[in-house]
mmCIF file of C-alpha atoms in Angstrom:
data_model
loop_
_atom_site.group_PDB
_atom_site.id
_atom_site.type_symbol
_atom_site.label_atom_id
_atom_site.label_comp_id
_atom_site.label_asym_id
_atom_site.label_seq_id
_atom_site.Cartn_x
_atom_site.Cartn_y
_atom_site.Cartn_z
ATOM 1 C CA UNK E 1 162.059 19.995 10.233
ATOM 2 C CA UNK E 2 160.402 22.297 12.663
ATOM 3 C CA UNK E 3 161.939 25.694 13.184
ATOM 4 C CA UNK E 4 164.732 25.102 15.744
ATOM 5 C CA UNK E 5 166.156 22.255 13.968
ATOM 6 C CA UNK E 6 166.516 23.930 10.658
ATOM 7 C CA UNK E 7 168.514 27.095 12.584
ATOM 8 C CA UNK E 8 170.359 24.481 14.083
ATOM 9 C CA UNK E 9 171.080 22.876 10.929
ATOM 10 C CA UNK E 10 171.754 26.183 8.739
ATOM 11 C CA UNK E 11 173.640 27.463 11.836
ATOM 12 C CA UNK E 12 176.061 24.551 10.930
ATOM 13 C CA UNK E 13 176.624 25.201 7.372
ATOM 14 C CA UNK E 14 177.540 28.690 8.617
ATOM 15 C CA UNK E 15 174.023 29.692 6.875
ATOM 16 C CA UNK E 16 171.612 30.826 9.567
ATOM 17 C CA UNK E 17 171.844 34.753 9.326
ATOM 18 C CA UNK E 18 171.489 34.079 6.102
ATOM 19 C CA UNK E 19 168.048 32.056 6.206
ATOM 20 C CA UNK E 20 166.214 33.185 9.475
ATOM 21 C CA UNK E 21 164.116 36.093 7.752
ATOM 22 C CA UNK E 22 162.505 33.216 5.678
ATOM 23 C CA UNK E 23 162.068 30.635 8.674
ATOM 24 C CA UNK E 24 158.358 31.250 9.624
ATOM 25 C CA UNK E 25 157.698 30.958 5.964
ATOM 26 C CA UNK E 26 158.532 27.664 5.794
ATOM 27 C CA UNK E 27 160.761 28.849 3.219
ATOM 28 C CA UNK E 28 164.465 29.322 3.505
ATOM 29 C CA UNK E 29 167.192 31.968 1.409
ATOM 30 C CA UNK E 30 170.740 30.014 1.939
ATOM 31 C CA UNK E 31 172.464 32.583 0.344
ATOM 32 C CA UNK E 32 172.639 36.769 0.527
ATOM 33 C CA UNK E 33 173.754 36.594 -3.066
ATOM 34 C CA UNK E 34 170.686 34.214 -4.122
ATOM 35 C CA UNK E 35 166.796 35.406 -4.164
ATOM 36 C CA UNK E 36 166.150 31.664 -4.445
ATOM 37 C CA UNK E 37 164.103 30.156 -1.331
ATOM 38 C CA UNK E 38 164.134 26.093 -0.721
ATOM 39 C CA UNK E 39 162.360 23.695 1.757
ATOM 40 C CA UNK E 40 163.554 22.376 4.902
ATOM 41 C CA UNK E 41 163.608 18.990 3.087
ATOM 42 C CA UNK E 42 166.678 20.428 0.351
ATOM 43 C CA UNK E 43 168.117 21.913 3.041
ATOM 44 C CA UNK E 44 168.361 18.303 4.951
ATOM 45 C CA UNK E 45 169.292 16.284 1.915
ATOM 46 C CA UNK E 46 172.101 18.620 0.663
ATOM 47 C CA UNK E 47 173.393 18.368 4.580
ATOM 48 C CA UNK E 48 173.136 14.712 4.771
ATOM 49 C CA UNK E 49 174.112 13.118 1.474
ATOM 50 C CA UNK E 50 177.610 12.677 0.703
ATOM 51 C CA UNK E 51 176.974 14.983 -2.944
ATOM 52 C CA UNK E 52 179.017 14.561 -5.918
ATOM 53 C CA UNK E 53 179.303 16.358 -9.238
ATOM 54 C CA UNK E 54 180.871 13.458 -11.427
ATOM 55 C CA UNK E 55 181.946 15.844 -14.164
ATOM 56 C CA UNK E 56 182.938 19.404 -12.531
ATOM 57 C CA UNK E 57 185.309 21.460 -15.054
ATOM 58 C CA UNK E 58 186.382 23.216 -11.815
ATOM 59 C CA UNK E 59 187.586 26.920 -13.796
ATOM 60 C CA UNK E 60 186.996 27.122 -17.510
ATOM 61 C CA UNK E 61 189.335 30.035 -18.679
ATOM 62 C CA UNK E 62 187.311 33.005 -18.466
ATOM 63 C CA UNK E 63 189.842 35.737 -20.370
ATOM 64 C CA UNK E 64 187.677 38.865 -20.071
ATOM 65 C CA UNK E 65 188.511 38.614 -16.414
ATOM 66 C CA UNK E 66 191.215 41.167 -15.226
ATOM 67 C CA UNK E 67 194.512 39.289 -15.229
ATOM 68 C CA UNK E 68 193.103 36.459 -17.103
ATOM 69 C CA UNK E 69 192.113 32.844 -16.097
ATOM 70 C CA UNK E 70 191.630 32.083 -12.489
ATOM 71 C CA UNK E 71 191.989 28.441 -13.024
ATOM 72 C CA UNK E 72 195.346 29.284 -14.729
ATOM 73 C CA UNK E 73 196.461 31.475 -12.422
ATOM 74 C CA UNK E 74 195.826 29.092 -9.573
ATOM 75 C CA UNK E 75 197.294 26.446 -11.254
ATOM 76 C CA UNK E 76 200.630 28.848 -12.140
ATOM 77 C CA UNK E 77 200.444 29.579 -8.384
ATOM 78 C CA UNK E 78 198.426 27.783 -5.887
ATOM 79 C CA UNK E 79 198.926 30.248 -3.200
ATOM 80 C CA UNK E 80 196.760 32.672 -5.087
ATOM 81 C CA UNK E 81 193.491 30.986 -3.729
ATOM 82 C CA UNK E 82 191.692 32.767 -1.262
ATOM 83 C CA UNK E 83 189.821 32.089 1.388
ATOM 84 C CA UNK E 84 187.139 33.726 -0.822
ATOM 85 C CA UNK E 85 187.625 31.789 -3.695
ATOM 86 C CA UNK E 86 186.704 28.508 -1.475
ATOM 87 C CA UNK E 87 183.711 29.978 -0.226
ATOM 88 C CA UNK E 88 181.938 29.403 -3.798
ATOM 89 C CA UNK E 89 183.291 25.582 -3.585
ATOM 90 C CA UNK E 90 181.583 25.288 -0.122
ATOM 91 C CA UNK E 91 178.739 27.035 -0.379
ATOM 92 C CA UNK E 92 177.952 24.561 -3.258
ATOM 93 C CA UNK E 93 177.403 21.989 -1.442
ATOM 94 C CA UNK E 94 179.235 19.342 -3.464
ATOM 95 C CA UNK E 95 181.384 17.926 -1.491
ATOM 96 C CA UNK E 96 183.307 15.860 -4.100
ATOM 97 C CA UNK E 97 183.797 16.677 -7.413
ATOM 98 C CA UNK E 98 185.741 15.123 -10.905
ATOM 99 C CA UNK E 99 187.768 17.446 -13.365
ATOM 100 C CA UNK E 100 186.736 17.629 -16.402
ATOM 101 C CA UNK E 101 190.171 17.791 -18.752
ATOM 102 C CA UNK E 102 191.171 16.166 -21.296
ATOM 103 C CA UNK E 103 195.258 16.195 -21.257
ATOM 104 C CA UNK E 104 195.809 15.086 -24.410
ATOM 105 C CA UNK E 105 199.508 13.544 -24.236
ATOM 106 C CA UNK E 106 202.265 11.414 -22.423
ATOM 107 C CA UNK E 107 203.748 15.090 -21.747
ATOM 108 C CA UNK E 108 200.414 16.901 -20.843
ATOM 109 C CA UNK E 109 198.878 14.711 -18.792
ATOM 110 C CA UNK E 110 202.317 14.458 -16.802
ATOM 111 C CA UNK E 111 202.211 18.396 -16.332
ATOM 112 C CA UNK E 112 198.146 18.536 -15.313
ATOM 113 C CA UNK E 113 198.698 16.202 -12.287
ATOM 114 C CA UNK E 114 201.850 17.488 -11.840
ATOM 115 C CA UNK E 115 199.624 21.222 -10.992
ATOM 116 C CA UNK E 116 196.773 19.842 -9.009
ATOM 117 C CA UNK E 117 198.880 17.430 -6.794
ATOM 118 C CA UNK E 118 200.216 20.870 -5.841
ATOM 119 C CA UNK E 119 197.189 22.544 -5.797
ATOM 120 C CA UNK E 120 195.889 20.817 -4.034
ATOM 121 C CA UNK E 121 198.801 19.768 -1.714
ATOM 122 C CA UNK E 122 199.345 23.734 -1.038
ATOM 123 C CA UNK E 123 195.424 24.053 -0.085
ATOM 124 C CA UNK E 124 195.398 21.231 2.317
ATOM 125 C CA UNK E 125 193.364 22.986 4.469
ATOM 126 C CA UNK E 126 190.828 23.536 1.810
ATOM 127 C CA UNK E 127 190.968 20.558 -0.504
ATOM 128 C CA UNK E 128 191.197 16.961 -0.264
ATOM 129 C CA UNK E 129 192.569 14.486 -3.169
ATOM 130 C CA UNK E 130 189.840 11.070 -3.322
ATOM 131 C CA UNK E 131 191.464 8.304 -3.855
ATOM 132 C CA UNK E 132 190.089 5.272 -2.155
ATOM 133 C CA UNK E 133 186.269 4.317 -0.847
ATOM 134 C CA UNK E 134 187.571 5.626 2.341
ATOM 135 C CA UNK E 135 188.108 9.437 1.405
ATOM 136 C CA UNK E 136 184.665 8.930 0.066
ATOM 137 C CA UNK E 137 183.537 8.037 3.356
ATOM 138 C CA UNK E 138 184.889 11.016 5.053
ATOM 139 C CA UNK E 139 185.255 14.104 3.332
ATOM 140 C CA UNK E 140 181.914 15.473 4.408
ATOM 141 C CA UNK E 141 182.887 15.352 7.942
ATOM 142 C CA UNK E 142 186.216 17.357 7.337
ATOM 143 C CA UNK E 143 184.545 20.898 5.802
ATOM 144 C CA UNK E 144 186.595 20.270 3.001
ATOM 145 C CA UNK E 145 185.937 19.572 -0.630
ATOM 146 C CA UNK E 146 187.185 16.282 -2.307
ATOM 147 C CA UNK E 147 189.108 16.562 -5.903
ATOM 148 C CA UNK E 148 188.979 13.718 -7.792
ATOM 149 C CA UNK E 149 191.606 13.182 -10.646
ATOM 150 C CA UNK E 150 189.767 12.467 -13.936
ATOM 151 C CA UNK E 151 190.648 12.822 -17.499
ATOM 152 C CA UNK E 152 188.146 13.083 -20.453
ATOM 153 C CA UNK E 153 190.681 10.912 -22.875
ATOM 154 C CA UNK E 154 193.174 8.636 -22.176
ATOM 155 C CA UNK E 155 195.617 9.382 -25.099
ATOM 156 C CA UNK E 156 198.401 9.387 -22.404
ATOM 157 C CA UNK E 157 198.572 5.883 -22.001
ATOM 158 C CA UNK E 158 200.652 4.755 -24.912
ATOM 159 C CA UNK E 159 201.009 1.265 -23.386
ATOM 160 C CA UNK E 160 199.286 -0.139 -20.716
ATOM 161 C CA UNK E 161 202.013 0.658 -18.065
ATOM 162 C CA UNK E 162 200.932 4.111 -18.213
ATOM 163 C CA UNK E 163 198.037 3.099 -16.588
ATOM 164 C CA UNK E 164 199.314 1.975 -13.644
ATOM 165 C CA UNK E 165 201.788 4.921 -13.523
ATOM 166 C CA UNK E 166 198.675 7.915 -13.976
ATOM 167 C CA UNK E 167 196.843 5.936 -11.515
ATOM 168 C CA UNK E 168 200.225 6.509 -8.864
ATOM 169 C CA UNK E 169 199.775 10.171 -9.685
ATOM 170 C CA UNK E 170 196.454 10.152 -8.284
ATOM 171 C CA UNK E 171 194.085 9.753 -11.591
ATOM 172 C CA UNK E 172 191.164 6.940 -10.518
ATOM 173 C CA UNK E 173 188.583 7.757 -13.536
ATOM 174 C CA UNK E 174 189.700 8.006 -17.528
ATOM 175 C CA UNK E 175 187.473 8.372 -20.471
ATOM 176 C CA UNK E 176 188.253 5.816 -22.898
ATOM 177 C CA UNK E 177 188.036 8.357 -25.762
ATOM 178 C CA UNK E 178 187.235 12.033 -26.504
ATOM 179 C CA UNK E 179 184.893 13.001 -30.227
ATOM 180 C CA UNK E 180 187.171 11.971 -32.335
ATOM 181 C CA UNK E 181 189.571 8.468 -33.029
ATOM 182 C CA UNK E 182 192.055 7.012 -30.885
ATOM 183 C CA UNK E 183 194.295 3.519 -30.589
ATOM 184 C CA UNK E 184 191.279 3.088 -28.042
ATOM 185 C CA UNK E 185 188.350 3.460 -30.171
ATOM 186 C CA UNK E 186 185.861 6.359 -31.761
ATOM 187 C CA UNK E 187 184.395 8.915 -29.975
ATOM 188 C CA UNK E 188 180.721 9.634 -30.814
ATOM 189 C CA UNK E 189 181.794 12.976 -33.784
ATOM 190 C CA UNK E 190 184.510 10.288 -36.005
ATOM 191 C CA UNK E 191 183.274 9.234 -39.240
ATOM 192 C CA UNK E 192 183.199 5.977 -38.963
ATOM 193 C CA UNK E 193 183.206 3.544 -35.350
ATOM 194 C CA UNK E 194 185.005 0.496 -35.959
ATOM 195 C CA UNK E 195 184.621 -0.095 -31.951
ATOM 196 C CA UNK E 196 186.987 -0.997 -29.286
ATOM 197 C CA UNK E 197 190.281 -1.823 -31.053
ATOM 198 C CA UNK E 198 192.626 -4.694 -28.912
ATOM 199 C CA UNK E 199 194.760 -1.674 -27.630
ATOM 200 C CA UNK E 200 191.352 -0.722 -25.003
ATOM 201 C CA UNK E 201 190.390 -4.221 -24.637
ATOM 202 C CA UNK E 202 194.000 -4.103 -23.304
ATOM 203 C CA UNK E 203 193.583 -0.342 -21.296
ATOM 204 C CA UNK E 204 190.023 -1.689 -19.866
ATOM 205 C CA UNK E 205 191.581 -4.870 -18.640
ATOM 206 C CA UNK E 206 195.028 -2.672 -17.271
ATOM 207 C CA UNK E 207 192.388 0.107 -15.350
ATOM 208 C CA UNK E 208 190.235 -2.801 -13.963
ATOM 209 C CA UNK E 209 193.326 -4.299 -12.701
ATOM 210 C CA UNK E 210 194.731 -1.709 -10.883
ATOM 211 C CA UNK E 211 191.174 -0.076 -9.802
ATOM 212 C CA UNK E 212 190.365 2.735 -12.396
ATOM 213 C CA UNK E 213 187.012 3.674 -13.641
ATOM 214 C CA UNK E 214 186.392 3.345 -16.845
ATOM 215 C CA UNK E 215 184.740 5.870 -18.697
ATOM 216 C CA UNK E 216 182.746 5.893 -21.851
ATOM 217 C CA UNK E 217 180.832 8.822 -21.719
ATOM 218 C CA UNK E 218 181.929 10.525 -25.615
ATOM 219 C CA UNK E 219 182.517 6.904 -27.394
ATOM 220 C CA UNK E 220 180.627 7.001 -29.992
ATOM 221 C CA UNK E 221 177.998 3.350 -30.067
ATOM 222 C CA UNK E 222 179.578 0.633 -31.062
ATOM 223 C CA UNK E 223 182.728 1.508 -29.366
ATOM 224 C CA UNK E 224 180.465 2.449 -26.002
ATOM 225 C CA UNK E 225 178.873 -1.398 -26.603
ATOM 226 C CA UNK E 226 182.405 -2.649 -27.039
ATOM 227 C CA UNK E 227 183.701 -1.729 -23.658
ATOM 228 C CA UNK E 228 180.186 -2.596 -22.088
ATOM 229 C CA UNK E 229 180.682 -6.561 -23.019
ATOM 230 C CA UNK E 230 184.341 -6.335 -22.720
ATOM 231 C CA UNK E 231 183.896 -4.534 -19.265
ATOM 232 C CA UNK E 232 184.004 -6.813 -15.656
ATOM 233 C CA UNK E 233 184.141 -4.238 -12.909
ATOM 234 C CA UNK E 234 180.957 -0.902 -13.660
ATOM 235 C CA UNK E 235 181.816 1.451 -15.575
ATOM 236 C CA UNK E 236 180.107 5.264 -16.108
ATOM 237 C CA UNK E 237 178.840 7.331 -18.420
ATOM 238 C CA UNK E 238 180.185 10.380 -16.149
ATOM 239 C CA UNK E 239 178.096 12.804 -18.175
ATOM 240 C CA UNK E 240 175.136 11.787 -20.525
ATOM 241 C CA UNK E 241 172.223 11.202 -20.621
ATOM 242 C CA UNK E 242 169.420 9.525 -23.322
ATOM 243 C CA UNK E 243 169.019 9.387 -27.121
ATOM 244 C CA UNK E 244 165.660 9.007 -26.505
ATOM 245 C CA UNK E 245 164.246 12.118 -25.552
ATOM 246 C CA UNK E 246 166.509 13.829 -28.137
ATOM 247 C CA UNK E 247 167.128 12.067 -31.056
ATOM 248 C CA UNK E 248 169.197 14.720 -33.031
ATOM 249 C CA UNK E 249 171.955 14.134 -30.395
ATOM 250 C CA UNK E 250 173.775 11.117 -30.941
ATOM 251 C CA UNK E 251 176.226 12.609 -27.789
ATOM 252 C CA UNK E 252 173.256 10.852 -25.771
ATOM 253 C CA UNK E 253 173.017 7.338 -24.743
ATOM 254 C CA UNK E 254 170.938 4.588 -26.665
ATOM 255 C CA UNK E 255 168.420 2.377 -24.551
ATOM 256 C CA UNK E 256 169.895 -0.469 -25.280
ATOM 257 C CA UNK E 257 173.150 1.003 -24.077
ATOM 258 C CA UNK E 258 171.790 2.447 -20.791
ATOM 259 C CA UNK E 259 170.380 -0.478 -20.162
ATOM 260 C CA UNK E 260 173.859 -2.643 -20.345
ATOM 261 C CA UNK E 261 175.066 -0.184 -18.206
ATOM 262 C CA UNK E 262 172.634 -0.860 -15.237
ATOM 263 C CA UNK E 263 173.593 -4.289 -15.767
ATOM 264 C CA UNK E 264 176.980 -3.911 -15.606
ATOM 265 C CA UNK E 265 176.262 -2.039 -12.004
ATOM 266 C CA UNK E 266 177.203 0.906 -14.005
ATOM 267 C CA UNK E 267 175.751 5.051 -13.045
ATOM 268 C CA UNK E 268 175.073 7.550 -15.761
ATOM 269 C CA UNK E 269 175.584 11.102 -14.658
ATOM 270 C CA UNK E 270 172.705 13.509 -16.074
ATOM 271 C CA UNK E 271 174.150 16.509 -16.974
ATOM 272 C CA UNK E 272 173.517 20.330 -16.873
ATOM 273 C CA UNK E 273 173.459 20.855 -20.218
ATOM 274 C CA UNK E 274 170.801 21.984 -21.964
ATOM 275 C CA UNK E 275 170.872 20.390 -25.524
ATOM 276 C CA UNK E 276 171.477 17.051 -23.836
ATOM 277 C CA UNK E 277 168.326 17.500 -21.438
ATOM 278 C CA UNK E 278 165.794 18.795 -24.503
ATOM 279 C CA UNK E 279 166.088 19.220 -28.465
ATOM 280 C CA UNK E 280 164.495 23.276 -28.312
ATOM 281 C CA UNK E 281 164.416 25.765 -25.817
ATOM 282 C CA UNK E 282 163.306 26.737 -23.189
ATOM 283 C CA UNK E 283 164.886 24.108 -20.428
ATOM 284 C CA UNK E 284 164.439 24.354 -17.222
ATOM 285 C CA UNK E 285 165.343 22.605 -13.969
ATOM 286 C CA UNK E 286 162.199 21.114 -14.669
ATOM 287 C CA UNK E 287 162.723 19.246 -18.069
ATOM 288 C CA UNK E 288 166.151 18.075 -16.060
ATOM 289 C CA UNK E 289 163.968 16.434 -13.877
ATOM 290 C CA UNK E 290 161.932 14.715 -16.722
ATOM 291 C CA UNK E 291 164.925 13.179 -18.237
ATOM 292 C CA UNK E 292 166.383 12.382 -14.692
ATOM 293 C CA UNK E 293 162.588 10.828 -14.369
ATOM 294 C CA UNK E 294 162.954 9.197 -17.463
ATOM 295 C CA UNK E 295 165.811 7.790 -16.276
ATOM 296 C CA UNK E 296 164.473 6.266 -13.540
ATOM 297 C CA UNK E 297 161.991 4.271 -15.310
ATOM 298 C CA UNK E 298 164.490 2.806 -17.401
ATOM 299 C CA UNK E 299 167.138 1.558 -15.664
ATOM 300 C CA UNK E 300 166.499 2.666 -11.611
ATOM 301 C CA UNK E 301 167.545 5.518 -9.883
ATOM 302 C CA UNK E 302 170.381 2.963 -8.367
ATOM 303 C CA UNK E 303 172.566 4.082 -11.862
ATOM 304 C CA UNK E 304 171.636 7.880 -11.792
ATOM 305 C CA UNK E 305 173.750 10.302 -10.526
ATOM 306 C CA UNK E 306 174.556 13.653 -11.793
ATOM 307 C CA UNK E 307 177.556 15.050 -14.233
ATOM 308 C CA UNK E 308 177.114 18.555 -14.556
ATOM 309 C CA UNK E 309 179.838 19.423 -17.409
ATOM 310 C CA UNK E 310 179.975 22.568 -16.168
ATOM 311 C CA UNK E 311 182.488 24.781 -14.116
ATOM 312 C CA UNK E 312 182.075 25.889 -10.548
ATOM 313 C CA UNK E 313 180.991 28.991 -11.169
ATOM 314 C CA UNK E 314 178.033 28.126 -13.696
ATOM 315 C CA UNK E 315 180.124 28.545 -17.059
ATOM 316 C CA UNK E 316 179.612 25.948 -19.983
ATOM 317 C CA UNK E 317 182.697 26.197 -22.511
ATOM 318 C CA UNK E 318 185.385 28.314 -21.805
ATOM 319 C CA UNK E 319 184.984 32.426 -23.021
ATOM 320 C CA UNK E 320 187.394 33.733 -25.226
ATOM 321 C CA UNK E 321 188.022 37.728 -24.805
ATOM 322 C CA UNK E 322 185.747 38.705 -27.229
ATOM 323 C CA UNK E 323 183.578 37.547 -26.013
ATOM 324 C CA UNK E 324 180.481 34.604 -27.468
ATOM 325 C CA UNK E 325 183.402 31.033 -27.709
ATOM 326 C CA UNK E 326 182.691 29.446 -30.647
ATOM 327 C CA UNK E 327 182.342 25.098 -30.164
ATOM 328 C CA UNK E 328 181.195 24.312 -33.507
ATOM 329 C CA UNK E 329 184.351 23.826 -35.150
ATOM 330 C CA UNK E 330 184.549 20.552 -34.622
ATOM 331 C CA UNK E 331 184.032 17.681 -37.850
ATOM 332 C CA UNK E 332 180.603 16.103 -37.460
ATOM 333 C CA UNK E 333 179.389 19.083 -34.915
ATOM 334 C CA UNK E 334 175.668 18.711 -35.916
ATOM 335 C CA UNK E 335 175.691 15.638 -33.825
ATOM 336 C CA UNK E 336 175.159 17.415 -30.781
ATOM 337 C CA UNK E 337 172.449 19.397 -32.083
ATOM 338 C CA UNK E 338 173.381 21.881 -29.968
ATOM 339 C CA UNK E 339 171.463 25.043 -29.594
ATOM 340 C CA UNK E 340 172.370 27.674 -26.878
ATOM 341 C CA UNK E 341 171.735 30.945 -24.253
ATOM 342 C CA UNK E 342 171.703 33.862 -25.588
ATOM 343 C CA UNK E 343 175.521 34.735 -23.785
ATOM 344 C CA UNK E 344 177.060 31.746 -25.607
ATOM 345 C CA UNK E 345 176.144 29.411 -23.279
ATOM 346 C CA UNK E 346 174.721 25.668 -23.063
ATOM 347 C CA UNK E 347 174.349 25.718 -19.449
ATOM 348 C CA UNK E 348 170.491 24.481 -18.160
ATOM 349 C CA UNK E 349 168.613 27.823 -17.934
ATOM 350 C CA UNK E 350 168.513 28.923 -14.041
ATOM 351 C CA UNK E 351 171.597 26.384 -13.605
ATOM 352 C CA UNK E 352 174.922 28.281 -14.060
ATOM 353 C CA UNK E 353 175.050 29.124 -10.486
ATOM 354 C CA UNK E 354 177.498 27.378 -8.068
ATOM 355 C CA UNK E 355 174.310 26.121 -5.851
ATOM 356 C CA UNK E 356 172.638 24.784 -8.703
ATOM 357 C CA UNK E 357 172.421 21.864 -7.091
ATOM 358 C CA UNK E 358 170.374 22.836 -4.211
ATOM 359 C CA UNK E 359 168.202 24.007 -7.598
ATOM 360 C CA UNK E 360 167.468 20.475 -8.732
ATOM 361 C CA UNK E 361 166.973 18.967 -5.174
ATOM 362 C CA UNK E 362 164.254 21.560 -4.117
ATOM 363 C CA UNK E 363 162.882 20.501 -8.038
ATOM 364 C CA UNK E 364 163.051 16.378 -6.881
ATOM 365 C CA UNK E 365 161.242 17.220 -3.617
ATOM 366 C CA UNK E 366 158.258 19.155 -5.368
ATOM 367 C CA UNK E 367 158.306 16.319 -7.816
ATOM 368 C CA UNK E 368 157.916 14.196 -4.278
ATOM 369 C CA UNK E 369 160.484 11.523 -4.749
ATOM 370 C CA UNK E 370 161.600 9.609 -1.988
ATOM 371 C CA UNK E 371 164.445 10.964 -0.129
ATOM 372 C CA UNK E 372 166.472 7.550 -0.633
ATOM 373 C CA UNK E 373 165.535 8.212 -4.112
ATOM 374 C CA UNK E 374 167.260 12.238 -3.833
ATOM 375 C CA UNK E 375 170.299 11.074 -2.421
ATOM 376 C CA UNK E 376 170.984 8.323 -4.874
ATOM 377 C CA UNK E 377 171.238 11.224 -7.455
ATOM 378 C CA UNK E 378 172.732 13.373 -5.294
ATOM 379 C CA UNK E 379 175.652 11.062 -4.463
ATOM 380 C CA UNK E 380 174.558 7.654 -3.533
ATOM 381 C CA UNK E 381 174.771 6.274 -7.065
ATOM 382 C CA UNK E 382 178.346 7.165 -7.995
ATOM 383 C CA UNK E 383 179.651 6.069 -4.394
ATOM 384 C CA UNK E 384 178.209 2.806 -4.418
ATOM 385 C CA UNK E 385 180.407 1.938 -8.675
ATOM 386 C CA UNK E 386 183.322 4.322 -7.272
ATOM 387 C CA UNK E 387 183.618 2.512 -4.151
ATOM 388 C CA UNK E 388 183.544 -1.102 -5.848
ATOM 389 C CA UNK E 389 186.047 -0.262 -8.784
ATOM 390 C CA UNK E 390 188.515 1.220 -6.989
ATOM 391 C CA UNK E 391 188.479 -1.709 -3.653
#
């Protein structure tokens, strides 16, 4: 890509004024507030791809902020969301994000989806709801950010009929369990993993019937394998990684489960959580690429994507006003094999900012991965499986 083409690309993205001083060096600064520089190839890949983060927490509750958490404020009164707020989402390069909340009860879920539908409708100049494959194909051209209504737990499904109800409200992905036991199956922190229940089988069948994606990220091993066995459409691990590289972290998936996921046509989203990438520090974007490469060898690039599990700012969890969040109060939490950064967060070092996918793409470019495989990682793999289930 020559200098003129690069500047035209950057101008299209509204970034040329930031990049111009670095053009002659063949490296490009995209953002005034960041010293990171990116190759022309990275910029082109990000511009050409529909970038999907299959688990983006949007805005974690940060009680250190004057006026309280932004996310709560935005959902209570969508008019408080400003063009300056949207700039962070736009400049991230992420075109589609899947929400990461876990509304537990039927009533909580009703409130959750009502609030999000209201927020998207009130800010339709900036956001659009992703309902089907057509939306995935068109969202990039609109300049908007697509929001996928999802859930990290399925406790709001009291009966199979509730799957239809929430599909009608826009939910397109549901994680069968979170960390503990439910009527559907066992989460990975549960004492005993009895596998997928008969009710769980009914829920999976109804989800596939209506066109809702089955997510098995937090499920315990037997529950994961049972769901993979009964699945007739491709399921996903929206945010998971390979236990072969982190034996102490049973939140990660076994090679057996990953191979069976791929055999069903599914996709795993690699997280940007430090203790799900490497068992001990340091942990950087290069270690994340190591993890991607392991998955490429195990199941192939068609089955690997991104599920950061961070919010757009780069936080890995909510923050109380006192700082240093307490994340270790769940039973059997040691199964995470968790360790944290000095700020109490769990992000991969250097990726706790909105433009982190540019950094991942640049690292993939430096490792000489093909454009085709990088595009699959950025969103191509998830686009395929979502379109297949939603058709």
